[in-house]
């Protein structure tokens, strides 16, 4: 078991109570669960689609637990965006969206303000109506590049990646019907999964985080349409970054908390702050099957949906409507160009993902083609006959030199 900071142990034991805290500590003696979420655009979710033993994640329509953790780097279908490796607790967002009528409204404009690496964003885009526009934002440039890669591989239209600070959105005057704020936090819920977060934790960092979170919420709230939904989440346990921030939102803004129906067997923990009884949802390792998550759903008062959608949002999905000078849109095109498709073997697919030149079959079309594996597009190549020039993005290439000779599939798809 990792050595946890003494200050964290003391405060978290008081917060959770003895029984919950002991269950949490026991989770460090177990393997963290591995879970994936299927891309409904590229896969079906029936029993026959998974080639490994699995259990459904109960609060996500397309989520599944795996019995063990494979090396996803060696699966071309992972790189094709057929599934996303996502921690199960974070998939609770799917249950939230399923229960909210607004999420099925037409012409929605949605913002994921702190979106990297893209797990909740790709879930949002899958769950939202086809005509919705989703802006996924990440202020840190290298993390925004990772977000852009994952969004493009997921492959949905009307999904735009931006590289801006929350204040840039406020200055742009853009308005949204639904905003997800998965704010930067002290990361207590990731201790079992990532030991680096243990080394970085301190009471001082907790203080910095809750103040930064309020700054982000202040900018985001100005971008929310009246009647819109505001989803606040962290991957930490303490009440300063969670319940106390929700209480601050209720005291500061014209907001109300929305209740989400959950099942007792999910073992989701509610508020741990005395005298605060609003519905919030805390996932604690050892109690729920996943890592640490806190989530609360709020509504901005002033209008009711669908009437709030009668007036179109200023966020039209076009760059020309952005009003802030420093506003950066990284990409707005996600779907592969409609080139002829050429199927690859597993060995060829892995060579393509390493950006090696390919020798295609003599009857393959000349010129631009999309190479595929098991019917899923991996990316473009230019077939000049003697070889095919590899056009897979340089920054996406697999750098490992050891490639398995046999393919151990996670999904069972027909080529």
GROMACS .gro file of C-alpha atoms in nm:
model
  415
    1UNK     CA    1   0.000   0.000   0.000
    2UNK     CA    2   0.122   0.350  -0.085
    3UNK     CA    3   0.216   0.572   0.207
    4UNK     CA    4  -0.051   0.839   0.232
    5UNK     CA    5   0.019   1.186   0.378
    6UNK     CA    6  -0.056   1.205   0.750
    7UNK     CA    7  -0.259   1.525   0.711
    8UNK     CA    8  -0.470   1.357   0.442
    9UNK     CA    9  -0.523   1.049   0.659
   10UNK     CA   10  -0.640   1.255   0.956
   11UNK     CA   11  -0.881   1.482   0.766
   12UNK     CA   12  -1.022   1.205   0.546
   13UNK     CA   13  -1.081   0.971   0.841
   14UNK     CA   14  -1.284   1.246   1.012
   15UNK     CA   15  -1.466   1.322   0.687
   16UNK     CA   16  -1.564   0.968   0.592
   17UNK     CA   17  -1.602   0.817   0.936
   18UNK     CA   18  -1.418   0.510   1.060
   19UNK     CA   19  -1.607   0.244   0.863
   20UNK     CA   20  -1.596   0.418   0.527
   21UNK     CA   21  -1.233   0.515   0.575
   22UNK     CA   22  -1.130   0.157   0.652
   23UNK     CA   23  -1.312   0.038   0.340
   24UNK     CA   24  -1.126   0.303   0.142
   25UNK     CA   25  -0.789   0.197   0.284
   26UNK     CA   26  -0.867  -0.167   0.202
   27UNK     CA   27  -0.909  -0.069  -0.166
   28UNK     CA   28  -0.532  -0.008  -0.186
   29UNK     CA   29  -0.479  -0.381  -0.132
   30UNK     CA   30  -0.685  -0.461  -0.444
   31UNK     CA   31  -0.624  -0.412  -0.814
   32UNK     CA   32  -0.796  -0.101  -0.946
   33UNK     CA   33  -1.081  -0.197  -1.182
   34UNK     CA   34  -1.023  -0.156  -1.556
   35UNK     CA   35  -1.309  -0.024  -1.764
   36UNK     CA   36  -1.376   0.086  -2.120
   37UNK     CA   37  -1.660   0.274  -2.286
   38UNK     CA   38  -1.765   0.170  -2.636
   39UNK     CA   39  -1.817   0.421  -2.914
   40UNK     CA   40  -2.182   0.368  -3.020
   41UNK     CA   41  -2.110   0.521  -3.360
   42UNK     CA   42  -1.850   0.253  -3.437
   43UNK     CA   43  -1.964  -0.045  -3.230
   44UNK     CA   44  -2.275  -0.209  -3.096
   45UNK     CA   45  -2.305  -0.285  -2.726
   46UNK     CA   46  -2.449  -0.634  -2.741
   47UNK     CA   47  -2.295  -0.933  -2.566
   48UNK     CA   48  -2.123  -1.045  -2.887
   49UNK     CA   49  -1.930  -0.720  -2.933
   50UNK     CA   50  -1.680  -0.779  -2.654
   51UNK     CA   51  -1.428  -1.054  -2.707
   52UNK     CA   52  -1.334  -1.070  -2.339
   53UNK     CA   53  -1.523  -1.140  -2.019
   54UNK     CA   54  -1.695  -0.827  -1.895
   55UNK     CA   55  -1.953  -0.676  -1.668
   56UNK     CA   56  -2.154  -0.366  -1.755
   57UNK     CA   57  -2.084  -0.044  -1.569
   58UNK     CA   58  -2.433  -0.002  -1.418
   59UNK     CA   59  -2.455   0.378  -1.456
   60UNK     CA   60  -2.331   0.393  -1.817
   61UNK     CA   61  -2.505   0.251  -2.123
   62UNK     CA   62  -2.182   0.176  -2.309
   63UNK     CA   63  -1.941   0.109  -2.020
   64UNK     CA   64  -1.788  -0.228  -1.932
   65UNK     CA   65  -1.541  -0.360  -1.676
   66UNK     CA   66  -1.259  -0.581  -1.800
   67UNK     CA   67  -1.121  -0.869  -1.595
   68UNK     CA   68  -0.763  -0.750  -1.643
   69UNK     CA   69  -0.575  -0.465  -1.807
   70UNK     CA   70  -0.448  -0.543  -2.157
   71UNK     CA   71  -0.187  -0.333  -2.334
   72UNK     CA   72  -0.421  -0.102  -2.524
   73UNK     CA   73  -0.130   0.038  -2.726
   74UNK     CA   74  -0.124  -0.283  -2.928
   75UNK     CA   75  -0.493  -0.274  -3.023
   76UNK     CA   76  -0.561  -0.093  -3.353
   77UNK     CA   77  -0.931  -0.062  -3.261
   78UNK     CA   78  -0.832   0.152  -2.962
   79UNK     CA   79  -0.647   0.389  -3.196
   80UNK     CA   80  -0.944   0.384  -3.434
   81UNK     CA   81  -1.167   0.526  -3.159
   82UNK     CA   82  -1.386   0.219  -3.118
   83UNK     CA   83  -1.362   0.251  -2.742
   84UNK     CA   84  -1.219   0.482  -2.477
   85UNK     CA   85  -1.032   0.359  -2.170
   86UNK     CA   86  -1.215   0.547  -1.896
   87UNK     CA   87  -1.236   0.512  -1.522
   88UNK     CA   88  -1.584   0.379  -1.436
   89UNK     CA   89  -1.688   0.642  -1.180
   90UNK     CA   90  -1.642   0.918  -1.441
   91UNK     CA   91  -1.899   0.741  -1.659
   92UNK     CA   92  -2.168   0.847  -1.409
   93UNK     CA   93  -2.205   1.148  -1.638
   94UNK     CA   94  -2.400   0.920  -1.874
   95UNK     CA   95  -2.663   0.851  -1.608
   96UNK     CA   96  -2.689   1.224  -1.536
   97UNK     CA   97  -2.750   1.304  -1.903
   98UNK     CA   98  -2.997   1.016  -1.944
   99UNK     CA   99  -3.217   1.160  -1.669
  100UNK     CA  100  -3.217   1.521  -1.792
  101UNK     CA  101  -3.468   1.618  -2.062
  102UNK     CA  102  -3.245   1.907  -2.168
  103UNK     CA  103  -2.983   1.659  -2.289
  104UNK     CA  104  -3.227   1.543  -2.559
  105UNK     CA  105  -3.333   1.891  -2.670
  106UNK     CA  106  -3.268   2.013  -3.023
  107UNK     CA  107  -2.993   2.255  -3.119
  108UNK     CA  108  -2.814   2.231  -2.788
  109UNK     CA  109  -2.489   2.418  -2.737
  110UNK     CA  110  -2.263   2.248  -2.483
  111UNK     CA  111  -1.928   2.334  -2.325
  112UNK     CA  112  -1.683   2.102  -2.151
  113UNK     CA  113  -1.462   2.369  -1.999
  114UNK     CA  114  -1.175   2.158  -1.855
  115UNK     CA  115  -1.188   1.869  -2.098
  116UNK     CA  116  -0.847   1.701  -2.135
  117UNK     CA  117  -0.775   1.422  -2.192
  118UNK     CA  118  -1.126   1.377  -2.332
  119UNK     CA  119  -1.308   1.099  -2.144
  120UNK     CA  120  -1.609   1.304  -2.037
  121UNK     CA  121  -1.609   1.498  -2.366
  122UNK     CA  122  -1.632   1.188  -2.583
  123UNK     CA  123  -1.904   1.057  -2.351
  124UNK     CA  124  -2.091   1.387  -2.386
  125UNK     CA  125  -2.067   1.384  -2.765
  126UNK     CA  126  -2.196   1.026  -2.783
  127UNK     CA  127  -2.490   1.098  -2.551
  128UNK     CA  128  -2.599   1.431  -2.703
  129UNK     CA  129  -2.834   1.464  -3.002
  130UNK     CA  130  -2.670   1.466  -3.344
  131UNK     CA  131  -2.750   1.835  -3.403
  132UNK     CA  132  -2.588   1.948  -3.077
  133UNK     CA  133  -2.264   2.146  -3.087
  134UNK     CA  134  -2.002   2.055  -2.827
  135UNK     CA  135  -1.705   2.276  -2.746
  136UNK     CA  136  -1.430   2.090  -2.558
  137UNK     CA  137  -1.176   2.322  -2.404
  138UNK     CA  138  -0.836   2.276  -2.243
  139UNK     CA  139  -0.620   2.576  -2.141
  140UNK     CA  140  -0.286   2.389  -2.130
  141UNK     CA  141  -0.156   2.355  -2.485
  142UNK     CA  142   0.008   2.010  -2.471
  143UNK     CA  143  -0.300   1.868  -2.296
  144UNK     CA  144  -0.519   2.036  -2.558
  145UNK     CA  145  -0.328   1.845  -2.826
  146UNK     CA  146  -0.408   1.517  -2.650
  147UNK     CA  147  -0.772   1.623  -2.624
  148UNK     CA  148  -0.780   1.706  -2.996
  149UNK     CA  149  -0.636   1.366  -3.084
  150UNK     CA  150  -0.895   1.180  -2.878
  151UNK     CA  151  -1.182   1.389  -3.013
  152UNK     CA  152  -1.074   1.332  -3.373
  153UNK     CA  153  -1.036   0.958  -3.320
  154UNK     CA  154  -1.382   0.943  -3.160
  155UNK     CA  155  -1.509   1.075  -3.493
  156UNK     CA  156  -1.820   1.287  -3.433
  157UNK     CA  157  -1.919   1.598  -3.626
  158UNK     CA  158  -2.004   1.927  -3.452
  159UNK     CA  159  -1.736   1.869  -3.191
  160UNK     CA  160  -1.485   2.151  -3.161
  161UNK     CA  161  -1.166   2.163  -2.956
  162UNK     CA  162  -1.042   2.493  -2.815
  163UNK     CA  163  -0.730   2.599  -2.625
  164UNK     CA  164  -0.842   2.886  -2.401
  165UNK     CA  165  -0.877   2.994  -2.042
  166UNK     CA  166  -1.223   3.013  -1.884
  167UNK     CA  167  -1.204   3.393  -1.882
  168UNK     CA  168  -1.167   3.384  -2.264
  169UNK     CA  169  -1.505   3.213  -2.289
  170UNK     CA  170  -1.660   3.474  -2.061
  171UNK     CA  171  -1.510   3.755  -2.269
  172UNK     CA  172  -1.632   3.596  -2.592
  173UNK     CA  173  -1.998   3.641  -2.481
  174UNK     CA  174  -2.076   3.288  -2.599
  175UNK     CA  175  -2.373   3.119  -2.430
  176UNK     CA  176  -2.435   2.751  -2.364
  177UNK     CA  177  -2.730   2.536  -2.263
  178UNK     CA  178  -2.519   2.285  -2.071
  179UNK     CA  179  -2.175   2.333  -1.916
  180UNK     CA  180  -1.956   2.065  -1.762
  181UNK     CA  181  -1.692   2.194  -1.519
  182UNK     CA  182  -1.465   1.903  -1.428
  183UNK     CA  183  -1.239   2.143  -1.244
  184UNK     CA  184  -0.869   2.096  -1.163
  185UNK     CA  185  -0.845   1.957  -0.811
  186UNK     CA  186  -0.611   1.811  -0.549
  187UNK     CA  187  -0.664   1.463  -0.697
  188UNK     CA  188  -0.731   1.269  -0.377
  189UNK     CA  189  -0.958   1.030  -0.565
  190UNK     CA  190  -0.667   0.929  -0.791
  191UNK     CA  191  -0.428   0.815  -0.515
  192UNK     CA  192  -0.486   0.446  -0.585
  193UNK     CA  193  -0.444   0.490  -0.958
  194UNK     CA  194  -0.160   0.742  -0.975
  195UNK     CA  195   0.101   0.761  -0.699
  196UNK     CA  196   0.230   1.092  -0.838
  197UNK     CA  197  -0.085   1.258  -0.706
  198UNK     CA  198   0.011   1.142  -0.355
  199UNK     CA  199   0.347   1.317  -0.377
  200UNK     CA  200   0.184   1.636  -0.506
  201UNK     CA  201  -0.085   1.653  -0.236
  202UNK     CA  202  -0.066   1.903   0.047
  203UNK     CA  203  -0.312   2.106   0.258
  204UNK     CA  204  -0.175   2.415   0.083
  205UNK     CA  205  -0.261   2.268  -0.257
  206UNK     CA  206  -0.616   2.198  -0.140
  207UNK     CA  207  -0.647   2.567  -0.046
  208UNK     CA  208  -0.519   2.675  -0.388
  209UNK     CA  209  -0.755   2.436  -0.565
  210UNK     CA  210  -1.083   2.546  -0.407
  211UNK     CA  211  -1.001   2.910  -0.479
  212UNK     CA  212  -0.911   2.835  -0.842
  213UNK     CA  213  -1.228   2.630  -0.877
  214UNK     CA  214  -1.440   2.926  -0.772
  215UNK     CA  215  -1.265   3.147  -1.027
  216UNK     CA  216  -1.341   2.894  -1.301
  217UNK     CA  217  -1.704   2.859  -1.191
  218UNK     CA  218  -1.744   3.238  -1.190
  219UNK     CA  219  -1.633   3.260  -1.554
  220UNK     CA  220  -1.834   2.956  -1.660
  221UNK     CA  221  -2.157   3.066  -1.491
  222UNK     CA  222  -2.161   3.382  -1.704
  223UNK     CA  223  -2.163   3.160  -2.013
  224UNK     CA  224  -2.468   2.955  -1.907
  225UNK     CA  225  -2.811   3.028  -2.051
  226UNK     CA  226  -3.099   3.079  -1.812
  227UNK     CA  227  -3.255   2.740  -1.747
  228UNK     CA  228  -2.932   2.565  -1.844
  229UNK     CA  229  -2.759   2.282  -1.660
  230UNK     CA  230  -2.425   2.318  -1.483
  231UNK     CA  231  -2.244   1.995  -1.393
  232UNK     CA  232  -1.968   2.038  -1.136
  233UNK     CA  233  -1.724   1.755  -1.073
  234UNK     CA  234  -1.386   1.677  -0.916
  235UNK     CA  235  -1.177   1.367  -0.852
  236UNK     CA  236  -1.117   1.451  -0.488
  237UNK     CA  237  -1.280   1.377  -0.151
  238UNK     CA  238  -1.253   1.684   0.074
  239UNK     CA  239  -1.555   1.909   0.128
  240UNK     CA  240  -1.366   2.234   0.059
  241UNK     CA  241  -1.341   2.147  -0.310
  242UNK     CA  242  -1.682   1.981  -0.319
  243UNK     CA  243  -1.979   2.054  -0.090
  244UNK     CA  244  -1.844   2.389   0.025
  245UNK     CA  245  -1.803   2.502  -0.334
  246UNK     CA  246  -2.158   2.390  -0.415
  247UNK     CA  247  -2.289   2.584  -0.116
  248UNK     CA  248  -2.092   2.887  -0.236
  249UNK     CA  249  -2.253   2.857  -0.582
  250UNK     CA  250  -2.600   2.844  -0.425
  251UNK     CA  251  -2.523   3.146  -0.206
  252UNK     CA  252  -2.366   3.347  -0.489
  253UNK     CA  253  -2.577   3.269  -0.794
  254UNK     CA  254  -2.941   3.207  -0.877
  255UNK     CA  255  -2.894   2.831  -0.882
  256UNK     CA  256  -3.070   2.518  -0.764
  257UNK     CA  257  -2.943   2.163  -0.725
  258UNK     CA  258  -3.099   1.889  -0.938
  259UNK     CA  259  -3.147   1.542  -0.793
  260UNK     CA  260  -3.033   1.235  -0.986
  261UNK     CA  261  -3.200   0.903  -0.911
  262UNK     CA  262  -2.945   0.635  -0.815
  263UNK     CA  263  -2.977   0.274  -0.705
  264UNK     CA  264  -2.876   0.164  -0.355
  265UNK     CA  265  -2.657  -0.117  -0.487
  266UNK     CA  266  -2.433   0.138  -0.660
  267UNK     CA  267  -2.311   0.243  -0.312
  268UNK     CA  268  -2.279   0.610  -0.402
  269UNK     CA  269  -2.213   0.834  -0.102
  270UNK     CA  270  -2.402   1.160  -0.053
  271UNK     CA  271  -2.299   1.477   0.128
  272UNK     CA  272  -2.031   1.444   0.397
  273UNK     CA  273  -2.056   1.806   0.508
  274UNK     CA  274  -2.264   1.855   0.826
  275UNK     CA  275  -2.577   2.067   0.772
  276UNK     CA  276  -2.546   2.040   0.393
  277UNK     CA  277  -2.812   1.807   0.259
  278UNK     CA  278  -2.833   1.887  -0.112
  279UNK     CA  279  -2.808   1.582  -0.343
  280UNK     CA  280  -2.444   1.524  -0.439
  281UNK     CA  281  -2.273   1.207  -0.556
  282UNK     CA  282  -1.938   1.085  -0.420
  283UNK     CA  283  -1.769   0.768  -0.544
  284UNK     CA  284  -1.524   0.620  -0.293
  285UNK     CA  285  -1.288   0.333  -0.389
  286UNK     CA  286  -1.360   0.029  -0.176
  287UNK     CA  287  -1.729   0.128  -0.158
  288UNK     CA  288  -1.810   0.194  -0.521
  289UNK     CA  289  -1.639   0.007  -0.806
  290UNK     CA  290  -1.420   0.279  -0.946
  291UNK     CA  291  -1.192   0.563  -0.845
  292UNK     CA  292  -1.279   0.880  -0.654
  293UNK     CA  293  -1.535   1.118  -0.805
  294UNK     CA  294  -1.761   1.396  -0.680
  295UNK     CA  295  -2.043   1.532  -0.893
  296UNK     CA  296  -2.329   1.775  -0.849
  297UNK     CA  297  -2.587   1.892  -1.105
  298UNK     CA  298  -2.722   2.246  -1.084
  299UNK     CA  299  -2.970   2.450  -1.283
  300UNK     CA  300  -2.949   2.821  -1.356
  301UNK     CA  301  -3.284   2.972  -1.266
  302UNK     CA  302  -3.467   3.216  -1.490
  303UNK     CA  303  -3.619   3.003  -1.766
  304UNK     CA  304  -3.751   2.653  -1.823
  305UNK     CA  305  -3.654   2.417  -2.100
  306UNK     CA  306  -3.750   2.379  -2.377
  307UNK     CA  307  -3.861   2.745  -2.379
  308UNK     CA  308  -3.503   2.847  -2.303
  309UNK     CA  309  -3.401   2.708  -2.642
  310UNK     CA  310  -3.647   2.917  -2.843
  311UNK     CA  311  -3.387   3.189  -2.875
  312UNK     CA  312  -3.077   3.040  -3.038
  313UNK     CA  313  -2.754   3.053  -2.847
  314UNK     CA  314  -2.475   3.274  -2.976
  315UNK     CA  315  -2.260   2.962  -2.996
  316UNK     CA  316  -2.331   2.852  -3.353
  317UNK     CA  317  -2.030   2.631  -3.410
  318UNK     CA  318  -1.871   2.877  -3.654
  319UNK     CA  319  -1.542   3.048  -3.590
  320UNK     CA  320  -1.678   3.376  -3.723
  321UNK     CA  321  -1.909   3.407  -3.422
  322UNK     CA  322  -1.622   3.404  -3.171
  323UNK     CA  323  -1.572   3.756  -3.045
  324UNK     CA  324  -1.263   3.734  -2.823
  325UNK     CA  325  -0.938   3.828  -3.003
  326UNK     CA  326  -0.732   3.556  -2.838
  327UNK     CA  327  -0.987   3.279  -2.875
  328UNK     CA  328  -0.821   2.966  -3.020
  329UNK     CA  329  -1.012   2.695  -3.207
  330UNK     CA  330  -0.786   2.396  -3.267
  331UNK     CA  331  -1.007   2.184  -3.491
  332UNK     CA  332  -1.365   2.152  -3.608
  333UNK     CA  333  -1.335   1.856  -3.844
  334UNK     CA  334  -1.336   1.508  -3.698
  335UNK     CA  335  -1.472   1.264  -3.956
  336UNK     CA  336  -1.239   1.087  -4.205
  337UNK     CA  337  -1.243   1.195  -4.567
  338UNK     CA  338  -1.441   0.961  -4.791
  339UNK     CA  339  -1.144   0.793  -4.964
  340UNK     CA  340  -1.152   0.433  -5.093
  341UNK     CA  341  -1.083   0.188  -4.812
  342UNK     CA  342  -0.805  -0.070  -4.803
  343UNK     CA  343  -0.806  -0.341  -4.535
  344UNK     CA  344  -0.487  -0.416  -4.341
  345UNK     CA  345  -0.373  -0.722  -4.150
  346UNK     CA  346  -0.282  -0.682  -3.784
  347UNK     CA  347   0.090  -0.662  -3.867
  348UNK     CA  348   0.024  -0.400  -4.134
  349UNK     CA  349  -0.204  -0.203  -3.902
  350UNK     CA  350   0.062  -0.184  -3.633
  351UNK     CA  351   0.320  -0.080  -3.893
  352UNK     CA  352   0.085   0.195  -4.008
  353UNK     CA  353   0.039   0.320  -3.650
  354UNK     CA  354   0.419   0.337  -3.623
  355UNK     CA  355   0.421   0.554  -3.940
  356UNK     CA  356   0.610   0.297  -4.146
  357UNK     CA  357   0.572   0.271  -4.521
  358UNK     CA  358   0.321   0.011  -4.637
  359UNK     CA  359   0.313  -0.229  -4.931
  360UNK     CA  360  -0.052  -0.268  -5.025
  361UNK     CA  361  -0.199  -0.539  -5.246
  362UNK     CA  362  -0.152  -0.486  -5.624
  363UNK     CA  363  -0.526  -0.434  -5.675
  364UNK     CA  364  -0.550  -0.156  -5.414
  365UNK     CA  365  -0.670   0.178  -5.557
  366UNK     CA  366  -0.397   0.430  -5.644
  367UNK     CA  367  -0.391   0.769  -5.484
  368UNK     CA  368  -0.545   0.865  -5.151
  369UNK     CA  369  -0.698   0.580  -4.952
  370UNK     CA  370  -0.816   0.517  -4.597
  371UNK     CA  371  -0.653   0.212  -4.443
  372UNK     CA  372  -0.874   0.004  -4.215
  373UNK     CA  373  -0.852  -0.273  -3.959
  374UNK     CA  374  -1.156  -0.494  -3.898
  375UNK     CA  375  -1.363  -0.241  -4.093
  376UNK     CA  376  -1.254   0.060  -3.884
  377UNK     CA  377  -1.064   0.351  -4.039
  378UNK     CA  378  -0.718   0.409  -3.895
  379UNK     CA  379  -0.626   0.700  -4.120
  380UNK     CA  380  -0.511   0.807  -4.469
  381UNK     CA  381  -0.228   0.688  -4.691
  382UNK     CA  382  -0.119   0.771  -5.046
  383UNK     CA  383  -0.078   0.459  -5.256
  384UNK     CA  384   0.176   0.518  -5.534
  385UNK     CA  385   0.193   0.152  -5.638
  386UNK     CA  386   0.532   0.031  -5.518
  387UNK     CA  387   0.451   0.154  -5.171
  388UNK     CA  388   0.195   0.360  -4.980
  389UNK     CA  389   0.315   0.678  -4.813
  390UNK     CA  390   0.203   0.680  -4.452
  391UNK     CA  391   0.003   0.993  -4.364
  392UNK     CA  392  -0.078   0.904  -4.005
  393UNK     CA  393  -0.015   1.216  -3.789
  394UNK     CA  394   0.345   1.222  -3.660
  395UNK     CA  395   0.240   1.321  -3.311
  396UNK     CA  396   0.007   1.020  -3.284
  397UNK     CA  397   0.252   0.747  -3.386
  398UNK     CA  398   0.330   0.448  -3.164
  399UNK     CA  399   0.695   0.463  -3.057
  400UNK     CA  400   0.740   0.115  -2.914
  401UNK     CA  401   0.960  -0.123  -3.111
  402UNK     CA  402   0.819  -0.445  -2.966
  403UNK     CA  403   0.499  -0.549  -3.141
  404UNK     CA  404   0.312  -0.874  -3.061
  405UNK     CA  405   0.299  -1.126  -3.343
  406UNK     CA  406  -0.060  -1.220  -3.257
  407UNK     CA  407  -0.363  -1.002  -3.200
  408UNK     CA  408  -0.555  -1.044  -2.874
  409UNK     CA  409  -0.884  -0.869  -2.950
  410UNK     CA  410  -1.086  -0.678  -2.693
  411UNK     CA  411  -1.375  -0.616  -2.931
  412UNK     CA  412  -1.528  -0.868  -3.166
  413UNK     CA  413  -1.600  -0.681  -3.490
  414UNK     CA  414  -1.654  -0.804  -3.844
  415UNK     CA  415  -1.418  -0.677  -4.111
   0.00000   0.00000   0.00000
